[in-house]
Coordinates of C-alpha atoms in Angstrom, one line a residue:
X143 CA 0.0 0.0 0.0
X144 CA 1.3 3.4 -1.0
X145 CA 1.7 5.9 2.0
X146 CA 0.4 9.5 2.4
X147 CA 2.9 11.0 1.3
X148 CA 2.2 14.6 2.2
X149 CA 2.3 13.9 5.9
X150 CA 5.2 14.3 8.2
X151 CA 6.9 11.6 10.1
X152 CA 7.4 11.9 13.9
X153 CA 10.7 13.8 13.7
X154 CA 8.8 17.1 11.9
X155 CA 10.5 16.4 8.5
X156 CA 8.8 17.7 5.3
X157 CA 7.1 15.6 2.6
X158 CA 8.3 15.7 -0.7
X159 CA 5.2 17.5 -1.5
X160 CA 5.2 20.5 0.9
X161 CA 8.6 20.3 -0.4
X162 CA 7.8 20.7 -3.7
X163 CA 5.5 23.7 -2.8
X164 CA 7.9 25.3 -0.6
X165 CA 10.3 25.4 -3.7
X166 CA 7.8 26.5 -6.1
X167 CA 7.5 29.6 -3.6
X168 CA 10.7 30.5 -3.4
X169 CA 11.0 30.3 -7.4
X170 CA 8.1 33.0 -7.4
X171 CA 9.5 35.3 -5.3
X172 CA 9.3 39.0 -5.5
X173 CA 12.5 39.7 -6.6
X174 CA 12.1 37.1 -9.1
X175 CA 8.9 38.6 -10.9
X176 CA 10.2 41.6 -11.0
X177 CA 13.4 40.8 -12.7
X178 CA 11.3 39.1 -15.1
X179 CA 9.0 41.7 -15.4
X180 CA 12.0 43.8 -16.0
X181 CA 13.8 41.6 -18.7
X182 CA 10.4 41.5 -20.9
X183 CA 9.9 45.0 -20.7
X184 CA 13.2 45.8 -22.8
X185 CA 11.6 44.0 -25.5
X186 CA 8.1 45.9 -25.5
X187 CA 10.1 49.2 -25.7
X188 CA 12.7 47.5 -28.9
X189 CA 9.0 47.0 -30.4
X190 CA 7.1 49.8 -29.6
X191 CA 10.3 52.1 -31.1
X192 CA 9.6 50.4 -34.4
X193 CA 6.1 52.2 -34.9
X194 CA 7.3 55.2 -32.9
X195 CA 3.7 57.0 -34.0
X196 CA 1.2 54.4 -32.9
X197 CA 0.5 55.0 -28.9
X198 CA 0.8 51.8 -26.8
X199 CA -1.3 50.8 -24.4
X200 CA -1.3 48.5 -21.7
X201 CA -4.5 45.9 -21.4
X202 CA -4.9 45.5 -17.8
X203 CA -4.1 44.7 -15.3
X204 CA -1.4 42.8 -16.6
X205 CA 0.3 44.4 -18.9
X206 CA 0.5 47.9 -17.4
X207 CA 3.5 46.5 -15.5
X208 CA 5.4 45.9 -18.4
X209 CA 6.3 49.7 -19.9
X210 CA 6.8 53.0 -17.6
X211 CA 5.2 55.1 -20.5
X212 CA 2.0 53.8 -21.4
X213 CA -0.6 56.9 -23.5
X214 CA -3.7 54.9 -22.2
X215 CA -5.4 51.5 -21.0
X216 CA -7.6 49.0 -22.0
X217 CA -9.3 45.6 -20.8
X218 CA -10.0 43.0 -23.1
X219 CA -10.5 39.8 -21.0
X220 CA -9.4 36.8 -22.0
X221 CA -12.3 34.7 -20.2
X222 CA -14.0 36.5 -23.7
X223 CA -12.0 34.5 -26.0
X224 CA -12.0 30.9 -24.2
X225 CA -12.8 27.9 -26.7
X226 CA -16.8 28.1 -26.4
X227 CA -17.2 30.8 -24.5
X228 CA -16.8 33.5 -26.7
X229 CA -18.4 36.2 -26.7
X230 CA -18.3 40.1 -27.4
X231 CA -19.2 42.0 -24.6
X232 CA -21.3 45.1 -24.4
X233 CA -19.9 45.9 -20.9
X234 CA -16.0 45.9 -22.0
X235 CA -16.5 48.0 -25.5
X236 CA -13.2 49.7 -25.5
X237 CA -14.2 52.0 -28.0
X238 CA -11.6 55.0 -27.0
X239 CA -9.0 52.2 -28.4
X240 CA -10.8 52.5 -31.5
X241 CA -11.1 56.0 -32.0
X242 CA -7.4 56.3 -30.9
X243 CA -6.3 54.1 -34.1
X244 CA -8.5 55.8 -35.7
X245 CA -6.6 59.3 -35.0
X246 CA -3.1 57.9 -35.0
X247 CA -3.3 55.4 -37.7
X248 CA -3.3 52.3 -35.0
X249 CA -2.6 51.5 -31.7
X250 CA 0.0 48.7 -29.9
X251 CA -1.2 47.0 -26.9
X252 CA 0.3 45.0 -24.6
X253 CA -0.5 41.9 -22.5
X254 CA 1.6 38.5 -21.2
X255 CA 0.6 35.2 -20.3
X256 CA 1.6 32.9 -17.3
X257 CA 0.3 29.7 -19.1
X258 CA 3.1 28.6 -21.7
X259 CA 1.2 29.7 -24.7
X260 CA 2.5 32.8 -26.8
X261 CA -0.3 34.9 -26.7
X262 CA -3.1 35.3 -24.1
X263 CA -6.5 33.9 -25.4
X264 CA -7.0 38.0 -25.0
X265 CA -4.6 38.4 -27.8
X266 CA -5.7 35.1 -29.7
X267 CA -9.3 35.7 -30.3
X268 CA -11.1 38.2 -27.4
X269 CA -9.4 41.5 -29.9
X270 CA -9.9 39.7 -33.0
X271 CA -13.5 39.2 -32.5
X272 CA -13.6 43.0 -31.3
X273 CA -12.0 44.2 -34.0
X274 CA -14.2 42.0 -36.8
X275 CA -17.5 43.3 -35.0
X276 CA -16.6 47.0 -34.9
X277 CA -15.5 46.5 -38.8
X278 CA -19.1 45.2 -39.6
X279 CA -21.1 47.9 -37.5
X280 CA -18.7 50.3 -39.1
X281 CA -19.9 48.8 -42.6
X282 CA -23.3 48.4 -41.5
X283 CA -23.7 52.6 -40.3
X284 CA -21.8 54.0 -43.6
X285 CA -24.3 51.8 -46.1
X286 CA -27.5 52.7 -43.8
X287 CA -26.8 56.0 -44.0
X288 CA -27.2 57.6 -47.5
X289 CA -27.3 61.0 -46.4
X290 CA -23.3 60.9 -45.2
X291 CA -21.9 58.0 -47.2
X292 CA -20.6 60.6 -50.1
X293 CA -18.9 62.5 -47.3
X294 CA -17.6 59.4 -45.4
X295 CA -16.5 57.9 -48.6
X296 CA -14.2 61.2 -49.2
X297 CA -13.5 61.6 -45.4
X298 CA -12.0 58.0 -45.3
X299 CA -11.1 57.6 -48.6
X300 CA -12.8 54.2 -49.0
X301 CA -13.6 53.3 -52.5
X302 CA -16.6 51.0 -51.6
X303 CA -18.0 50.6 -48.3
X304 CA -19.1 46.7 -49.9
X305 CA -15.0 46.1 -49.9
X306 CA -15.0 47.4 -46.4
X307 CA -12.8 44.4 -44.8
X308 CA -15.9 42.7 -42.0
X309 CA -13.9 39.1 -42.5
X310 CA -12.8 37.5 -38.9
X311 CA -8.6 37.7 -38.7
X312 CA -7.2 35.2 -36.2
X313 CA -3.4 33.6 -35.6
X314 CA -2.8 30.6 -37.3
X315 CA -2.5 28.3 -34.1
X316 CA -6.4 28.7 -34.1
X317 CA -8.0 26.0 -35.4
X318 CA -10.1 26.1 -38.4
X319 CA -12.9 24.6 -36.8
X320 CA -12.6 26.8 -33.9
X321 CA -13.1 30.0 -36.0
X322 CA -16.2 28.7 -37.8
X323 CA -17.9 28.3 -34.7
X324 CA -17.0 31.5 -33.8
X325 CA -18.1 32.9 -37.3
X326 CA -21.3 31.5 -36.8
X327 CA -22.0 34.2 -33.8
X328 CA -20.9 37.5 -35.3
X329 CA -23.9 38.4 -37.0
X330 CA -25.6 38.1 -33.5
X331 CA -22.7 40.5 -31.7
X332 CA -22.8 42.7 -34.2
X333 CA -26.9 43.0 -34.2
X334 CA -25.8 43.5 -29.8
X335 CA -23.4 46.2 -30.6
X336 CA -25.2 48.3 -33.2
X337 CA -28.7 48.2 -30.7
X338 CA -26.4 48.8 -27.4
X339 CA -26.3 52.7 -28.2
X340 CA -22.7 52.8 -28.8
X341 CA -21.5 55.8 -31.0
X342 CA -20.8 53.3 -34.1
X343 CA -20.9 57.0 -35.9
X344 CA -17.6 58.1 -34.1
X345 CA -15.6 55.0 -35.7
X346 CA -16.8 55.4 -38.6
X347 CA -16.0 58.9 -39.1
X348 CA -12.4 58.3 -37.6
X349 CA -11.7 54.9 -39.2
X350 CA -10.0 55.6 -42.3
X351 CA -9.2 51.6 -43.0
X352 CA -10.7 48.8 -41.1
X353 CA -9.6 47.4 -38.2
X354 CA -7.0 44.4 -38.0
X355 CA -4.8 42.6 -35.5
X356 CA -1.4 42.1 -35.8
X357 CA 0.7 39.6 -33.4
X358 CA 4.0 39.9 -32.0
X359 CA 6.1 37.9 -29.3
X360 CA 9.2 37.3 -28.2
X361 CA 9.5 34.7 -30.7
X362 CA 8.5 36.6 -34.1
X363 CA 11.3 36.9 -36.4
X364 CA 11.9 41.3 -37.5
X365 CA 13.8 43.0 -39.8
X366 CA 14.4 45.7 -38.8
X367 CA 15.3 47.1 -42.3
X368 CA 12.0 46.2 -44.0
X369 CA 9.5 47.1 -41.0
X370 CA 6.8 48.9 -43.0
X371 CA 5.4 52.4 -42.3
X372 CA 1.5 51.7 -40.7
X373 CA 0.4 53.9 -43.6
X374 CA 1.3 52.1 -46.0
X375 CA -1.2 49.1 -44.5
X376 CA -4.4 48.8 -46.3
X377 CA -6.0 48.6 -42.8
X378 CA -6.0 50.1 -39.1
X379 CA -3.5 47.9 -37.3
X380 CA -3.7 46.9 -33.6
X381 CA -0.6 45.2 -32.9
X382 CA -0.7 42.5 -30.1
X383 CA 2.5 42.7 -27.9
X384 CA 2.8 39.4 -25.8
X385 CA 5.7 40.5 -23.8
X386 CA 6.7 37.1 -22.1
X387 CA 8.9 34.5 -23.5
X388 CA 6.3 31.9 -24.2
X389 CA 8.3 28.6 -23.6
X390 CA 6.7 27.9 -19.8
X391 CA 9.7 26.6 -18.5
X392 CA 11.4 28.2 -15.7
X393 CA 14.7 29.5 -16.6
X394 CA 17.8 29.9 -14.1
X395 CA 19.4 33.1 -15.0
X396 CA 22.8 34.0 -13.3
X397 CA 24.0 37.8 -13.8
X398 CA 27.7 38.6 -12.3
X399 CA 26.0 39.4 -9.0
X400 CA 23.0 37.8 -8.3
X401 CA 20.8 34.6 -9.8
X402 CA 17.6 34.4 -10.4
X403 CA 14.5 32.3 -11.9
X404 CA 12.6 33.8 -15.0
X405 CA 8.7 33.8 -14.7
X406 CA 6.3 33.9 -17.7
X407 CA 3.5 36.6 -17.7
X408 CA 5.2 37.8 -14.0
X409 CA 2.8 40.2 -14.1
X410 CA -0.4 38.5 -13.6
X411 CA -2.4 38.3 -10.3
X412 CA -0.4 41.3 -8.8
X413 CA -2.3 40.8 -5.3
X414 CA -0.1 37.3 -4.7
X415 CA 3.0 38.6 -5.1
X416 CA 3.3 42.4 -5.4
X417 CA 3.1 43.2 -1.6
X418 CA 1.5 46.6 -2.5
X419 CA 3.7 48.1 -4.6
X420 CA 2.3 49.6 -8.0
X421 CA 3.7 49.8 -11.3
X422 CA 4.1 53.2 -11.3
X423 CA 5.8 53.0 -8.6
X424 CA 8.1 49.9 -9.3
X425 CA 8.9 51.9 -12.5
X426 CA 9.8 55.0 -10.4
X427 CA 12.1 52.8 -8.6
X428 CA 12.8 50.1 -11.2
X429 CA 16.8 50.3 -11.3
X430 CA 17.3 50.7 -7.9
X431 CA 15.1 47.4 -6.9
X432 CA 16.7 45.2 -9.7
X433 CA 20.3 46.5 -8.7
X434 CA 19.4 45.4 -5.2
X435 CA 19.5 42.3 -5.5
X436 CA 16.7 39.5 -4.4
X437 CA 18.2 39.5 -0.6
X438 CA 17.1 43.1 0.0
X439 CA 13.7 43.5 -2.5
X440 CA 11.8 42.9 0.1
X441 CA 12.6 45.3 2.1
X442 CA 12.8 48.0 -0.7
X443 CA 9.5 47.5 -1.8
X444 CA 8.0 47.7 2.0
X445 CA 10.0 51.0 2.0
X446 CA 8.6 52.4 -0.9
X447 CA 5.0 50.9 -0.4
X448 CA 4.7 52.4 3.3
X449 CA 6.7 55.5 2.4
X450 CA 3.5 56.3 -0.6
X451 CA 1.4 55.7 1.9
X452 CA 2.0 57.9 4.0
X453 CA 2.6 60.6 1.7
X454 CA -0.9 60.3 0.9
X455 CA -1.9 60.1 4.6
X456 CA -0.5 63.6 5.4
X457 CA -2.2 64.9 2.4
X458 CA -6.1 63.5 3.6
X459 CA -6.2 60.9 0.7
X460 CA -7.2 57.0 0.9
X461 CA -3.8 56.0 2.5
X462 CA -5.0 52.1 4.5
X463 CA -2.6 50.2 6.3
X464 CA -1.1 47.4 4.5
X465 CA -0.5 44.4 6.8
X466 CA 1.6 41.5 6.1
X467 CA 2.0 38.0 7.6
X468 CA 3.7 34.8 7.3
X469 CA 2.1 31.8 5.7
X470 CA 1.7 28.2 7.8
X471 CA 4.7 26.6 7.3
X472 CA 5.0 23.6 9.4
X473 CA 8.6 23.5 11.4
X474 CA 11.5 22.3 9.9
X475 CA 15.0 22.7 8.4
X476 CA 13.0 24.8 5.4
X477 CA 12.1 27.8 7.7
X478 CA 14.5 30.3 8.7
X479 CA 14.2 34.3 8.9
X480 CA 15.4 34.6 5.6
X481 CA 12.9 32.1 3.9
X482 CA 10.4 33.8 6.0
X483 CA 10.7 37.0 5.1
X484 CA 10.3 36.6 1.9
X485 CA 7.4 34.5 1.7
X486 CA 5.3 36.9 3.6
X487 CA 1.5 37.8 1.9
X488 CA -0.9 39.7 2.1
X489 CA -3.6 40.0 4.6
X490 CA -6.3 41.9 2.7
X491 CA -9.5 42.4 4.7
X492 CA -12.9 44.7 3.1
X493 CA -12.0 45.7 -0.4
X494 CA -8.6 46.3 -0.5
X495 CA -8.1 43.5 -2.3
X496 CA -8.1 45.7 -5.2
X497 CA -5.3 47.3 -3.8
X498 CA -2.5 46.1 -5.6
X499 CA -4.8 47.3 -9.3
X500 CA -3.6 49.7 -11.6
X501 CA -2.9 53.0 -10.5
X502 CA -5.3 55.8 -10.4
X503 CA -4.6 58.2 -12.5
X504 CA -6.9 60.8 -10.5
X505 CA -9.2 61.4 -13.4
X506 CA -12.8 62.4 -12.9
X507 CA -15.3 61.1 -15.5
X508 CA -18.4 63.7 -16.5
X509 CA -21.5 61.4 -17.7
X510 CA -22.3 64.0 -20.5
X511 CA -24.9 66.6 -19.0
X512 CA -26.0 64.3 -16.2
X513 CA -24.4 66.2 -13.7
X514 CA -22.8 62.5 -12.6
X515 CA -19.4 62.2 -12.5
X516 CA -17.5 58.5 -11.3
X517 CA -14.3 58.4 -10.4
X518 CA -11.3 57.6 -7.7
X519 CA -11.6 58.6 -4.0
X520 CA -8.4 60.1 -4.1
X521 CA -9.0 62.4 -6.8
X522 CA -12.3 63.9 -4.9
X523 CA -9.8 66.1 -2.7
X524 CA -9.1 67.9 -5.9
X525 CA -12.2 67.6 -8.4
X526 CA -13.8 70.7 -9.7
X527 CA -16.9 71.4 -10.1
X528 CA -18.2 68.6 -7.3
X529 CA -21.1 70.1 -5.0
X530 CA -21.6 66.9 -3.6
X531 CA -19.8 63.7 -3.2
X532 CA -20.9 59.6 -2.6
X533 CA -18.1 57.8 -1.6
X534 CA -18.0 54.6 -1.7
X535 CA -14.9 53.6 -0.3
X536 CA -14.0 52.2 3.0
X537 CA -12.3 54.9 4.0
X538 CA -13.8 58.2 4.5
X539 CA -12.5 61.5 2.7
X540 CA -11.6 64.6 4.7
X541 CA -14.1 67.0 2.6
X542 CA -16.4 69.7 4.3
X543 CA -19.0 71.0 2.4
X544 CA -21.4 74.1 3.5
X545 CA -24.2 71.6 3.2
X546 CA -24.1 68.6 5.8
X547 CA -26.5 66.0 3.3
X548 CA -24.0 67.3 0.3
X549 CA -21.3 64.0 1.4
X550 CA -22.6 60.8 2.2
X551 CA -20.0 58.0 3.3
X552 CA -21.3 54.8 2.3
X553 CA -18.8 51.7 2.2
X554 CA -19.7 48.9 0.1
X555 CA -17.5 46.0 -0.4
X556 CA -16.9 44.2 -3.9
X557 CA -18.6 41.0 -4.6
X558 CA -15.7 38.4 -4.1
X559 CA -15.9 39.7 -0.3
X560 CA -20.0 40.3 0.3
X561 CA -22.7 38.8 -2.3
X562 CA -25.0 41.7 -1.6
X563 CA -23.2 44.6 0.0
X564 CA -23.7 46.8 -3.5
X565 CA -27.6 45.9 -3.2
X566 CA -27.9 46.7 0.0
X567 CA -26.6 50.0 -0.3
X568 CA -28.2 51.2 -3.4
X569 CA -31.6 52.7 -1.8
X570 CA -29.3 54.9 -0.1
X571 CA -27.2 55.7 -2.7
X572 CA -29.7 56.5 -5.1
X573 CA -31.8 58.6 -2.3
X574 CA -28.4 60.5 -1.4
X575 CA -28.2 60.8 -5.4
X576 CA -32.1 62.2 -5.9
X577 CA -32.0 64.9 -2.8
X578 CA -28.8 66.5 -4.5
X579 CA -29.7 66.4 -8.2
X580 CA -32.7 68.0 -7.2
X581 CA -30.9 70.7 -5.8
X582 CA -29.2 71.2 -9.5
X583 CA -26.0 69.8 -7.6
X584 CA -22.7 68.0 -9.5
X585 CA -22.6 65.1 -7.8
X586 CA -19.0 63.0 -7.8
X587 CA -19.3 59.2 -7.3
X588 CA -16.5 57.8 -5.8
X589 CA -14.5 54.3 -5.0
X590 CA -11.0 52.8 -4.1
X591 CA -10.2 52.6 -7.9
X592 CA -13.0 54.7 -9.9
X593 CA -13.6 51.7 -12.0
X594 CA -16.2 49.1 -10.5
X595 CA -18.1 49.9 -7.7
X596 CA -18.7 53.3 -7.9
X597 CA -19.3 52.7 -12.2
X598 CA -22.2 50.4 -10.6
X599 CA -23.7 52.9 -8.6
X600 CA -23.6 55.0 -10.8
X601 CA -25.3 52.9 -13.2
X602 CA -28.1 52.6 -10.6
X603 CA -28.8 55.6 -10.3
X604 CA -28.7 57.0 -14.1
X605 CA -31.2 54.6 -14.4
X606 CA -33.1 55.3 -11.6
X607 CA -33.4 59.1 -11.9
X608 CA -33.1 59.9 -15.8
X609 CA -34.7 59.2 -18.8
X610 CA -33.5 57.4 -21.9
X611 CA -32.5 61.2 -22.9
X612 CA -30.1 61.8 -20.2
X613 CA -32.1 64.0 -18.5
X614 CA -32.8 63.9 -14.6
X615 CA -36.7 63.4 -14.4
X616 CA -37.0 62.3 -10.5
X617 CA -37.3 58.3 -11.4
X618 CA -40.9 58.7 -13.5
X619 CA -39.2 56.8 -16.4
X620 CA -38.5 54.1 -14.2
X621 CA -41.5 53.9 -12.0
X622 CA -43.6 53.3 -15.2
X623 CA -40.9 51.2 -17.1
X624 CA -39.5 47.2 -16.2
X625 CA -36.1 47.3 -16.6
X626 CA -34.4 44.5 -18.8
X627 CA -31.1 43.2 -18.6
X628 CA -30.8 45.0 -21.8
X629 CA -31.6 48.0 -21.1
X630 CA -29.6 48.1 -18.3
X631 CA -26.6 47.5 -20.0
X632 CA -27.9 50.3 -22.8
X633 CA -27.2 52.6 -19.9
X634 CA -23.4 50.8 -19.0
X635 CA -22.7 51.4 -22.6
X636 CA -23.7 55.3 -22.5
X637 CA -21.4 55.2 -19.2
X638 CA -18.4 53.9 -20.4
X639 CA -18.7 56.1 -23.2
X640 CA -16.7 58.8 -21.0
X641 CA -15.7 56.5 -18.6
X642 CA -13.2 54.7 -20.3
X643 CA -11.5 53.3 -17.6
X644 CA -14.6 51.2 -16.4
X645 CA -14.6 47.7 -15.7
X646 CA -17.9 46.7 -13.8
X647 CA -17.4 43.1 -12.3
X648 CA -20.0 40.9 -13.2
X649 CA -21.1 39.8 -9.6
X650 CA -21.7 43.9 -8.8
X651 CA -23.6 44.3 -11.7
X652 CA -26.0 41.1 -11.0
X653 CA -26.7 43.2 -8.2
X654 CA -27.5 46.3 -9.3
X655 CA -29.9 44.6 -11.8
X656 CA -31.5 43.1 -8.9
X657 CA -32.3 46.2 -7.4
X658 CA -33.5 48.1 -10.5
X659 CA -35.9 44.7 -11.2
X660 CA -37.2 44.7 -7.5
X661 CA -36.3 47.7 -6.0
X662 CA -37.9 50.9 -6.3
X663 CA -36.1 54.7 -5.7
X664 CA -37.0 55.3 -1.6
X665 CA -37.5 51.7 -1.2
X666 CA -34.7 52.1 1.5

């Protein structure tokens, strides 16, 4: 009979197991995913000089770590693009990318992979099937519109809007099969995008060629002296930058000071490994953490981590204590200080587990004329033209308005942590929301990151208090009206037309639609 192997004998040694593990740790060690992180970046900024015109951005949260000079973001997931479940989603448009290729003539964008594969399934098939559905609503809007095609035709310079390229582009590792069951479903997603009430007009109007995807890894073969000029494309191209080395094995690499193990797509799942520090700030600091050494990297990072936050402490802005502690290691010849210390984690509690999510670039979003604005906590210090403020972050913001009801605090918690928190706040959200805009007030919605929980209040109350025009009518709309999934996400769409940093979690949103099917504006 085989023995459990993963238990320990009477004298407290390890299995070869927890062994194994304990190596596995070590091999993923701070130090370690930064160097790597590091390495691959030298290559991004070798491509991203050979189109020196076309802006590059980062798909997060990945790939922000990988470049200290990104022009913008983006978030195509890859859960989009997994073998049958693909889908194009309403709620992840990314349509600034598409006006931005539009102006500059394309766009690079960058992303890695932890999994051994080239590309992320991001980069295989979520952008292809974004840029083949845009290309067909594109096509679509310039032939059902007779009064402008003469002028769109000169404006793009685009012979015949029947050659206009709507035919799905994928890498050659898909397989053939694969992509006709994925033909089969455009017509549907582009039907969903052209009735979401996305600005299809826009794209077309900025779109001088269709749009097409490009891919490049660490692996494509370049040279240099026959790289051709974008313009000289007969389409828009987004070029797909997988910045990791793609063969999945773990490499030893020895420098003349230090050693260290490479790590594929290091950037992924910051939270386990980057112990608070943000790529900003890892890029602010880059040479003098890689310099150091892995024996010290620790300790750097904690120094730069705790010295941010209380910068941003002194200065009344979101600044929460980051606490760290060891995992359960049994005892044994394994443990020691050393070992220790670097295997700390964190110990996220409410919703900082966010924390560690790229970096807020202190933008405040205007919905239009709504008089709604979303954005990050920190950045409601500074925001003009607020009269009032939700925040809905855990940690309360030093403001003082003339009028007491003009800032409400009201924590909610993310999903992953509490199923319903975001329901349960929403009556008084959206009451806090009607008193103000009644009063003609700009009212700022607020979160840790301006992206999810705030976008989903927000989203409650736009559809809540206003009518399909955009204008505040006091919730008559929706007292009279039942609310579908798809108009709800009709009203997402017309929010993450300005804010283009959104990205609404799924679980947050099944909540807000449970409130706007069941609940009712002073149902609190």
């Amino acid at each position: 009979m085989v023995k459990n192997m993963d238990m320990e004998d009477g004298d407290g040694k390890i299995s070869i197991y927890r062994a194994a593990r304990t190596i596995k740790r070590r091999e993923n060690s701070l130090y370690n995913a930064l160097r790597s992180i590091y390495e691959d970046s030298i290559f991004v900024g070798e491509i991203s000089q050979l189109w020196p015109d076309l802006p590059l951005l980062a798909n997060l949260r990945c790939g922000l770590w990988y470049s200290p000079a990104f022009h913008s973001t983006c978030y195509f997931k890859s859960t989009d693009g997994h073998t049958n479940n693909w889908s194009f989603n309403t709620a992840r448009l990314n349509l600034h990318v598409a006006l931005l290729a539009g102006q500059k003539g394309g766009c690079m964008v960058v992303d890695s992979t932890r999994k051994g594969k080239r590309f992320p399934d991001s980069m295989s098939k979520t952008i292809p099937i974004w840029t083949c559905v845009l290309n067909r609503a594109v096509a679509n809007h310039i032939k059902n519109m007779p009064e402008v095609q003469e002028e769109l035709i000169k404006d793009t310079k685009l012979a015949d809007p029947d050659n206009w390229d709507c035919e799905l582009h994928l890498p050659n590792w898909v397989s053939i099969k694969e992509k006709a069951e994925i033909e089969e479903r455009l017509e549907e997603w582009t039907k969903q995008l052209e009735s979401s009430g996305a600005d299809i007009a826009s794209i077309a109007f900025s779109l001088k060629k269709p749009l097409r995807p490009l891919w490049i890894s660490q692996r494509s073969v370049i040279w240099l002296n026959e790289v051709p000029h974008q313009s000289s494309w007969d389409f828009t191209p987004i070029i797909l930058v997988s910045a990791s080395a793609s063969d999945g094995v773990f490499q030893h690499r020895t420098t003349s000071e230090f050693s260290w193990r490479y790590i594929a797509g290091a950037g992924d799942d910051e939270e386990s490994w980057a112990r608070g520090l943000s790529p900003s700030h890892f890029w602010k600091h880059a040479y003098d953490i890689i310099s150091s050494g892995p024996d010290v990297c620790n300790q750097k990072v904690a120094d730069i981590v705790e010295k941010d936050r209380v910068y941003r402490a002194q200065r009344g802005q979101t600044a929460p204590q980051i606490t760290v502690k060891p995992p359960k290691i049994s005892d044994s010849g394994i443990d020691n200080p050393s070992y220790m210390e670097s295997s700390l984690a964190f110990n996220m509690s409410n919703n900082d587990a966010t924390l560690n999510s790229a970096d807020v670039d202190d933008k405040v979003f205007w919905l239009g004329t709504t008089n709604l604005a979303v954005g990050p906590s920190q950045a409601a210090t500074h925001a003009s033209n607020v009269n009032c403020i939700l925040n809905c972050d855990q940690v309360s913001i030093p403001i003082c308005f003339p009028d007491a009801e003009a800032y409400f605090h009201l924590p909610v918690v993310s999903s992953k942590l509490d199923r319903f928190s975001v329901l349960n706040n929403l009556p008084a959200a959206v009451n806090f929301a009607r008193v103000n805009l009644q009063k003609g007030n700009r009212l700022l919605v607020c979160c840790r990151d301006g992206e999810d929980i705030s976008v989903c209040v927000c989203l409650a109350i736009l559809t809540s208090l206003f009518n399909d025009e955009g204008t505040f009518d006091d919730g008559k709309l929706f007292s009279e009206s039942h609310i579908t999934k798809w108009e709800m996400r009709r009203r997402l769409v017309f929010i993450c037309k300005f804010a283009i940093t959104a990205r609404p979690s799924r679980g947050n949103l099944k909540q807000v639609f449970g409130f706007l099917s069941g609940g009712r504006v002073g149902s609190a």
